[in-house]
């Protein structure tokens, strides 16, 4: 079954405690991306990757890091989380940049992060 | 101004009603357009693409007006199961990013 798997699904943490949200896909997709979703603001792109070892900033990259060492994994790292990073995070994949023209992103189930 | 703007709603309609949502986009170079559906506490999923000629999928019809820079989604004969948030999505001209609107909430009531 085609899947995008995120972990953890729910996390409450404290300011400054480093955390990583993992994303793994089994569809051999080249394109992977992280979004955060906040009320009234919609989905905003944090980082994206067009292939292994290729990553680029999205619209709201501050406070986040990513890496793409393998095709299937695209972890999101919060080195020093702050309360304004409390949000719902989604990982998404697509077959390749060209397939974005079809509009079909495959999303993980989301990770709800609360930073106290 | 947001790149993609939608009326947040909520739109509260009875079963069987016809309801329409609009979405406006600011980047005239945008090249492709889509509607996504997001159920409460779930991930977004592609509902349909929006073509210049318009397209229909069962009870759903999507239209694009490039001159006025808006897209629309029409739902006929609303079902309870149509209750969700509908996200308008635009692919920028360089093709490597989908920009999402904040969504329109639809509640269909019996």
mmCIF file of C-alpha atoms in Angstrom:
data_model
loop_
_atom_site.group_PDB
_atom_site.id
_atom_site.type_symbol
_atom_site.label_atom_id
_atom_site.label_comp_id
_atom_site.label_asym_id
_atom_site.label_seq_id
_atom_site.Cartn_x
_atom_site.Cartn_y
_atom_site.Cartn_z
ATOM 1 C CA UNK A 1 0.000 0.000 0.000
ATOM 2 C CA UNK A 2 1.302 3.438 -0.995
ATOM 3 C CA UNK A 3 2.047 5.384 2.173
ATOM 4 C CA UNK A 4 3.547 8.539 3.580
ATOM 5 C CA UNK A 5 4.283 7.918 7.252
ATOM 6 C CA UNK A 6 4.972 10.617 9.786
ATOM 7 C CA UNK A 7 6.128 10.207 13.367
ATOM 8 C CA UNK A 8 5.284 11.251 15.947
ATOM 9 C CA UNK A 9 1.629 12.007 15.259
ATOM 10 C CA UNK A 10 1.280 14.017 18.453
ATOM 11 C CA UNK A 11 3.956 15.657 20.566
ATOM 12 C CA UNK A 12 3.996 18.119 23.438
ATOM 13 C CA UNK A 13 7.422 19.508 24.193
ATOM 14 C CA UNK A 14 9.086 22.477 25.840
ATOM 15 C CA UNK A 15 10.899 25.466 24.419
ATOM 16 C CA UNK A 16 14.435 24.718 23.363
ATOM 17 C CA UNK A 17 14.284 20.929 23.382
ATOM 18 C CA UNK A 18 15.445 19.679 19.998
ATOM 19 C CA UNK A 19 13.061 17.397 18.176
ATOM 20 C CA UNK A 20 12.765 15.600 14.861
ATOM 21 C CA UNK A 21 9.621 14.717 12.969
ATOM 22 C CA UNK A 22 10.267 11.853 10.597
ATOM 23 C CA UNK A 23 8.673 11.339 7.188
ATOM 24 C CA UNK A 24 9.025 8.186 5.165
ATOM 25 C CA UNK A 25 7.461 7.225 1.822
ATOM 26 C CA UNK A 26 7.337 3.916 -0.028
ATOM 27 C CA UNK A 27 6.351 5.253 -3.470
ATOM 28 C CA UNK A 28 9.862 5.968 -4.768
ATOM 29 C CA UNK A 29 8.868 9.614 -5.166
ATOM 30 C CA UNK A 30 11.534 12.185 -5.959
ATOM 31 C CA UNK A 31 9.739 15.236 -4.576
ATOM 32 C CA UNK A 32 9.113 15.655 -0.855
ATOM 33 C CA UNK A 33 7.943 18.670 1.086
ATOM 34 C CA UNK A 34 7.024 19.852 4.572
ATOM 35 C CA UNK A 35 4.075 22.121 5.300
ATOM 36 C CA UNK A 36 2.681 23.624 8.431
ATOM 37 C CA UNK A 37 -1.024 24.356 8.771
ATOM 38 C CA UNK A 38 -2.335 27.092 11.020
ATOM 39 C CA UNK A 39 -5.892 28.426 11.374
ATOM 40 C CA UNK A 40 -6.618 31.176 8.882
ATOM 41 C CA UNK A 41 -3.241 30.792 7.187
ATOM 42 C CA UNK A 42 -3.671 27.498 5.436
ATOM 43 C CA UNK A 43 -0.820 25.238 4.437
ATOM 44 C CA UNK A 44 2.533 26.997 4.178
ATOM 45 C CA UNK A 45 5.585 25.313 2.751
ATOM 46 C CA UNK A 46 8.597 25.034 5.051
ATOM 47 C CA UNK A 47 11.156 23.159 2.941
ATOM 48 C CA UNK A 48 11.085 20.947 -0.095
ATOM 49 C CA UNK A 49 13.400 18.498 -1.791
ATOM 50 C CA UNK A 50 13.473 17.639 -5.465
ATOM 51 C CA UNK A 51 15.764 14.665 -4.996
ATOM 52 C CA UNK A 52 18.385 13.122 -2.739
ATOM 53 C CA UNK A 53 20.793 15.713 -1.341
ATOM 54 C CA UNK A 54 18.756 18.552 -2.930
ATOM 55 C CA UNK A 55 16.756 20.734 -0.554
ATOM 56 C CA UNK A 56 15.352 24.248 -0.828
ATOM 57 C CA UNK A 57 13.609 26.716 1.419
ATOM 58 C CA UNK A 58 9.896 27.199 1.151
ATOM 59 C CA UNK A 59 7.974 30.201 2.394
ATOM 60 C CA UNK A 60 8.516 29.772 6.157
ATOM 61 C CA UNK A 61 11.880 28.003 6.716
ATOM 62 C CA UNK A 62 13.037 29.946 9.791
ATOM 63 C CA UNK A 63 13.614 27.706 12.793
ATOM 64 C CA UNK A 64 13.611 24.473 10.779
ATOM 65 C CA UNK A 65 16.162 22.215 9.140
ATOM 66 C CA UNK A 66 15.764 19.265 6.819
ATOM 67 C CA UNK A 67 17.935 16.631 5.229
ATOM 68 C CA UNK A 68 17.472 14.219 2.332
ATOM 69 C CA UNK A 69 20.137 11.547 2.584
ATOM 70 C CA UNK A 70 17.899 8.828 1.169
ATOM 71 C CA UNK A 71 15.065 9.008 -1.302
ATOM 72 C CA UNK A 72 12.447 7.626 1.065
ATOM 73 C CA UNK A 73 13.138 9.811 4.129
ATOM 74 C CA UNK A 74 12.809 13.544 4.696
ATOM 75 C CA UNK A 75 13.034 14.431 8.396
ATOM 76 C CA UNK A 76 12.087 17.850 9.745
ATOM 77 C CA UNK A 77 14.323 19.102 12.545
ATOM 78 C CA UNK A 78 13.483 21.778 15.074
ATOM 79 C CA UNK A 79 16.798 22.595 16.735
ATOM 80 C CA UNK A 80 15.341 24.899 19.392
ATOM 81 C CA UNK A 81 11.549 24.828 19.245
ATOM 82 C CA UNK A 82 9.584 27.897 20.277
ATOM 83 C CA UNK A 83 5.868 28.334 21.023
ATOM 84 C CA UNK A 84 5.265 29.942 17.608
ATOM 85 C CA UNK A 85 6.153 26.592 16.047
ATOM 86 C CA UNK A 86 3.081 25.032 17.631
ATOM 87 C CA UNK A 87 1.240 23.800 14.575
ATOM 88 C CA UNK A 88 -0.012 20.871 12.519
ATOM 89 C CA UNK A 89 2.748 19.597 10.255
ATOM 90 C CA UNK A 90 2.290 17.654 7.042
ATOM 91 C CA UNK A 91 4.818 15.846 4.927
ATOM 92 C CA UNK A 92 3.884 15.472 1.264
ATOM 93 C CA UNK A 93 5.368 13.735 -1.759
ATOM 94 C CA UNK A 94 5.007 13.764 -5.518
ATOM 95 C CA UNK A 95 6.488 11.615 -8.264
ATOM 96 C CA UNK A 96 8.709 14.424 -9.457
ATOM 97 C CA UNK A 97 8.704 18.149 -10.047
ATOM 98 C CA UNK A 98 6.990 17.576 -13.355
ATOM 99 C CA UNK A 99 4.162 15.725 -11.680
ATOM 100 C CA UNK A 100 3.352 18.831 -9.644
ATOM 101 C CA UNK A 101 1.666 20.000 -12.813
ATOM 102 C CA UNK A 102 -0.912 17.313 -12.170
ATOM 103 C CA UNK A 103 -1.428 18.831 -8.728
ATOM 104 C CA UNK A 104 -1.322 15.571 -6.890
ATOM 105 C CA UNK A 105 0.567 15.655 -3.645
ATOM 106 C CA UNK A 106 0.324 12.654 -1.334
ATOM 107 C CA UNK A 107 0.182 13.734 2.287
ATOM 108 C CA UNK A 108 1.056 12.003 5.496
ATOM 109 C CA UNK A 109 -1.527 11.959 8.264
ATOM 110 C CA UNK A 110 -0.021 14.964 10.006
ATOM 111 C CA UNK A 111 1.929 15.610 13.199
ATOM 112 C CA UNK A 112 0.392 17.883 15.797
ATOM 113 C CA UNK A 113 3.159 19.635 17.698
ATOM 114 C CA UNK A 114 2.692 21.762 20.811
ATOM 115 C CA UNK A 115 5.625 23.750 22.186
ATOM 116 C CA UNK A 116 5.132 25.055 25.730
ATOM 117 C CA UNK B 1 -2.222 40.244 0.113
ATOM 118 C CA UNK B 2 -2.254 36.450 0.163
ATOM 119 C CA UNK B 3 -1.309 34.718 -3.053
ATOM 120 C CA UNK B 4 -4.443 32.551 -2.904
ATOM 121 C CA UNK B 5 -7.552 33.821 -1.127
ATOM 122 C CA UNK B 6 -10.733 32.020 -0.179
ATOM 123 C CA UNK B 7 -13.832 32.882 1.811
ATOM 124 C CA UNK B 8 -13.340 30.849 5.011
ATOM 125 C CA UNK B 9 -17.075 30.276 5.469
ATOM 126 C CA UNK B 10 -18.525 28.269 6.994
ATOM 127 C CA UNK B 11 -21.129 27.592 4.350
ATOM 128 C CA UNK B 12 -24.042 25.864 6.069
ATOM 129 C CA UNK B 13 -26.359 24.229 3.540
ATOM 130 C CA UNK B 14 -29.137 21.629 3.648
ATOM 131 C CA UNK B 15 -28.784 18.266 1.956
ATOM 132 C CA UNK B 16 -29.593 18.493 -1.719
ATOM 133 C CA UNK B 17 -28.569 22.121 -2.050
ATOM 134 C CA UNK B 18 -26.202 23.510 -4.641
ATOM 135 C CA UNK B 19 -23.263 25.436 -3.256
ATOM 136 C CA UNK B 20 -20.427 27.302 -4.924
ATOM 137 C CA UNK B 21 -17.059 28.487 -3.679
ATOM 138 C CA UNK B 22 -14.759 30.991 -5.313
ATOM 139 C CA UNK B 23 -11.048 31.460 -4.944
ATOM 140 C CA UNK B 24 -8.882 34.293 -6.242
ATOM 141 C CA UNK B 25 -5.167 34.190 -7.000
ATOM 142 C CA UNK B 26 -2.796 37.113 -7.341
ATOM 143 C CA UNK B 27 -0.017 35.737 -9.543
ATOM 144 C CA UNK B 28 -1.139 36.106 -13.139
ATOM 145 C CA UNK B 29 1.635 33.743 -14.235
ATOM 146 C CA UNK B 30 0.122 30.834 -12.315
ATOM 147 C CA UNK B 31 -0.199 27.917 -14.621
ATOM 148 C CA UNK B 32 -2.350 25.209 -13.087
ATOM 149 C CA UNK B 33 -5.111 25.028 -10.549
ATOM 150 C CA UNK B 34 -6.686 22.445 -8.294
ATOM 151 C CA UNK B 35 -9.204 21.819 -5.551
ATOM 152 C CA UNK B 36 -8.289 19.701 -2.561
ATOM 153 C CA UNK B 37 -10.592 18.377 0.113
ATOM 154 C CA UNK B 38 -9.604 18.109 3.766
ATOM 155 C CA UNK B 39 -11.754 16.286 6.284
ATOM 156 C CA UNK B 40 -11.600 17.311 9.926
ATOM 157 C CA UNK B 41 -8.258 16.305 11.474
ATOM 158 C CA UNK B 42 -7.191 14.539 8.288
ATOM 159 C CA UNK B 43 -4.705 15.166 5.525
ATOM 160 C CA UNK B 44 -5.672 17.058 2.347
ATOM 161 C CA UNK B 45 -6.473 15.002 -0.743
ATOM 162 C CA UNK B 46 -6.746 16.054 -4.365
ATOM 163 C CA UNK B 47 -10.383 16.494 -5.389
ATOM 164 C CA UNK B 48 -10.013 17.672 -8.958
ATOM 165 C CA UNK B 49 -8.000 19.732 -11.380
ATOM 166 C CA UNK B 50 -9.342 22.940 -12.893
ATOM 167 C CA UNK B 51 -8.978 23.383 -16.624
ATOM 168 C CA UNK B 52 -9.511 26.476 -18.729
ATOM 169 C CA UNK B 53 -12.414 24.771 -20.429
ATOM 170 C CA UNK B 54 -13.941 23.804 -17.096
ATOM 171 C CA UNK B 55 -14.359 20.253 -15.936
ATOM 172 C CA UNK B 56 -16.977 18.146 -14.273
ATOM 173 C CA UNK B 57 -16.720 15.071 -12.085
ATOM 174 C CA UNK B 58 -20.109 13.790 -11.061
ATOM 175 C CA UNK B 59 -21.728 16.404 -8.820
ATOM 176 C CA UNK B 60 -18.619 18.586 -8.841
ATOM 177 C CA UNK B 61 -17.831 21.246 -11.446
ATOM 178 C CA UNK B 62 -14.703 23.366 -11.481
ATOM 179 C CA UNK B 63 -14.209 26.509 -13.553
ATOM 180 C CA UNK B 64 -11.272 28.790 -14.245
ATOM 181 C CA UNK B 65 -11.447 32.470 -15.200
ATOM 182 C CA UNK B 66 -7.930 33.588 -16.086
ATOM 183 C CA UNK B 67 -8.953 37.134 -16.980
ATOM 184 C CA UNK B 68 -10.384 37.738 -13.518
ATOM 185 C CA UNK B 69 -7.940 35.375 -11.818
ATOM 186 C CA UNK B 70 -10.419 33.247 -9.991
ATOM 187 C CA UNK B 71 -11.454 29.629 -9.875
ATOM 188 C CA UNK B 72 -14.692 28.166 -8.656
ATOM 189 C CA UNK B 73 -16.067 24.897 -7.367
ATOM 190 C CA UNK B 74 -19.752 24.041 -7.674
ATOM 191 C CA UNK B 75 -21.255 21.143 -5.751
ATOM 192 C CA UNK B 76 -24.717 19.993 -6.758
ATOM 193 C CA UNK B 77 -27.091 17.870 -4.690
ATOM 194 C CA UNK B 78 -24.961 18.227 -1.547
ATOM 195 C CA UNK B 79 -24.524 15.161 0.651
ATOM 196 C CA UNK B 80 -23.733 15.011 4.345
ATOM 197 C CA UNK B 81 -20.443 13.392 3.357
ATOM 198 C CA UNK B 82 -19.461 16.531 1.422
ATOM 199 C CA UNK B 83 -18.907 18.319 4.742
ATOM 200 C CA UNK B 84 -15.224 19.223 4.752
ATOM 201 C CA UNK B 85 -12.813 22.062 4.116
ATOM 202 C CA UNK B 86 -12.129 22.768 0.435
ATOM 203 C CA UNK B 87 -8.695 24.089 -0.406
ATOM 204 C CA UNK B 88 -7.919 26.070 -3.517
ATOM 205 C CA UNK B 89 -4.429 25.304 -4.852
ATOM 206 C CA UNK B 90 -2.310 27.061 -7.447
ATOM 207 C CA UNK B 91 0.878 25.860 -9.136
ATOM 208 C CA UNK B 92 3.293 28.732 -9.688
ATOM 209 C CA UNK B 93 4.764 29.218 -13.116
ATOM 210 C CA UNK B 94 8.141 27.719 -12.189
ATOM 211 C CA UNK B 95 6.255 24.540 -11.386
ATOM 212 C CA UNK B 96 7.983 23.430 -8.240
ATOM 213 C CA UNK B 97 5.536 24.662 -5.638
ATOM 214 C CA UNK B 98 1.866 24.318 -4.944
ATOM 215 C CA UNK B 99 0.402 27.273 -3.043
ATOM 216 C CA UNK B 100 -2.616 26.522 -0.869
ATOM 217 C CA UNK B 101 -5.468 28.782 0.118
ATOM 218 C CA UNK B 102 -6.627 28.722 3.740
ATOM 219 C CA UNK B 103 -9.752 26.796 2.819
ATOM 220 C CA UNK B 104 -13.523 27.143 2.801
ATOM 221 C CA UNK B 105 -15.530 25.166 5.339
ATOM 222 C CA UNK B 106 -18.666 23.429 4.089
ATOM 223 C CA UNK B 107 -21.231 21.952 6.463
ATOM 224 C CA UNK B 108 -24.075 20.008 4.958
ATOM 225 C CA UNK B 109 -26.963 19.412 7.348
ATOM 226 C CA UNK B 110 -29.897 17.033 7.176
#
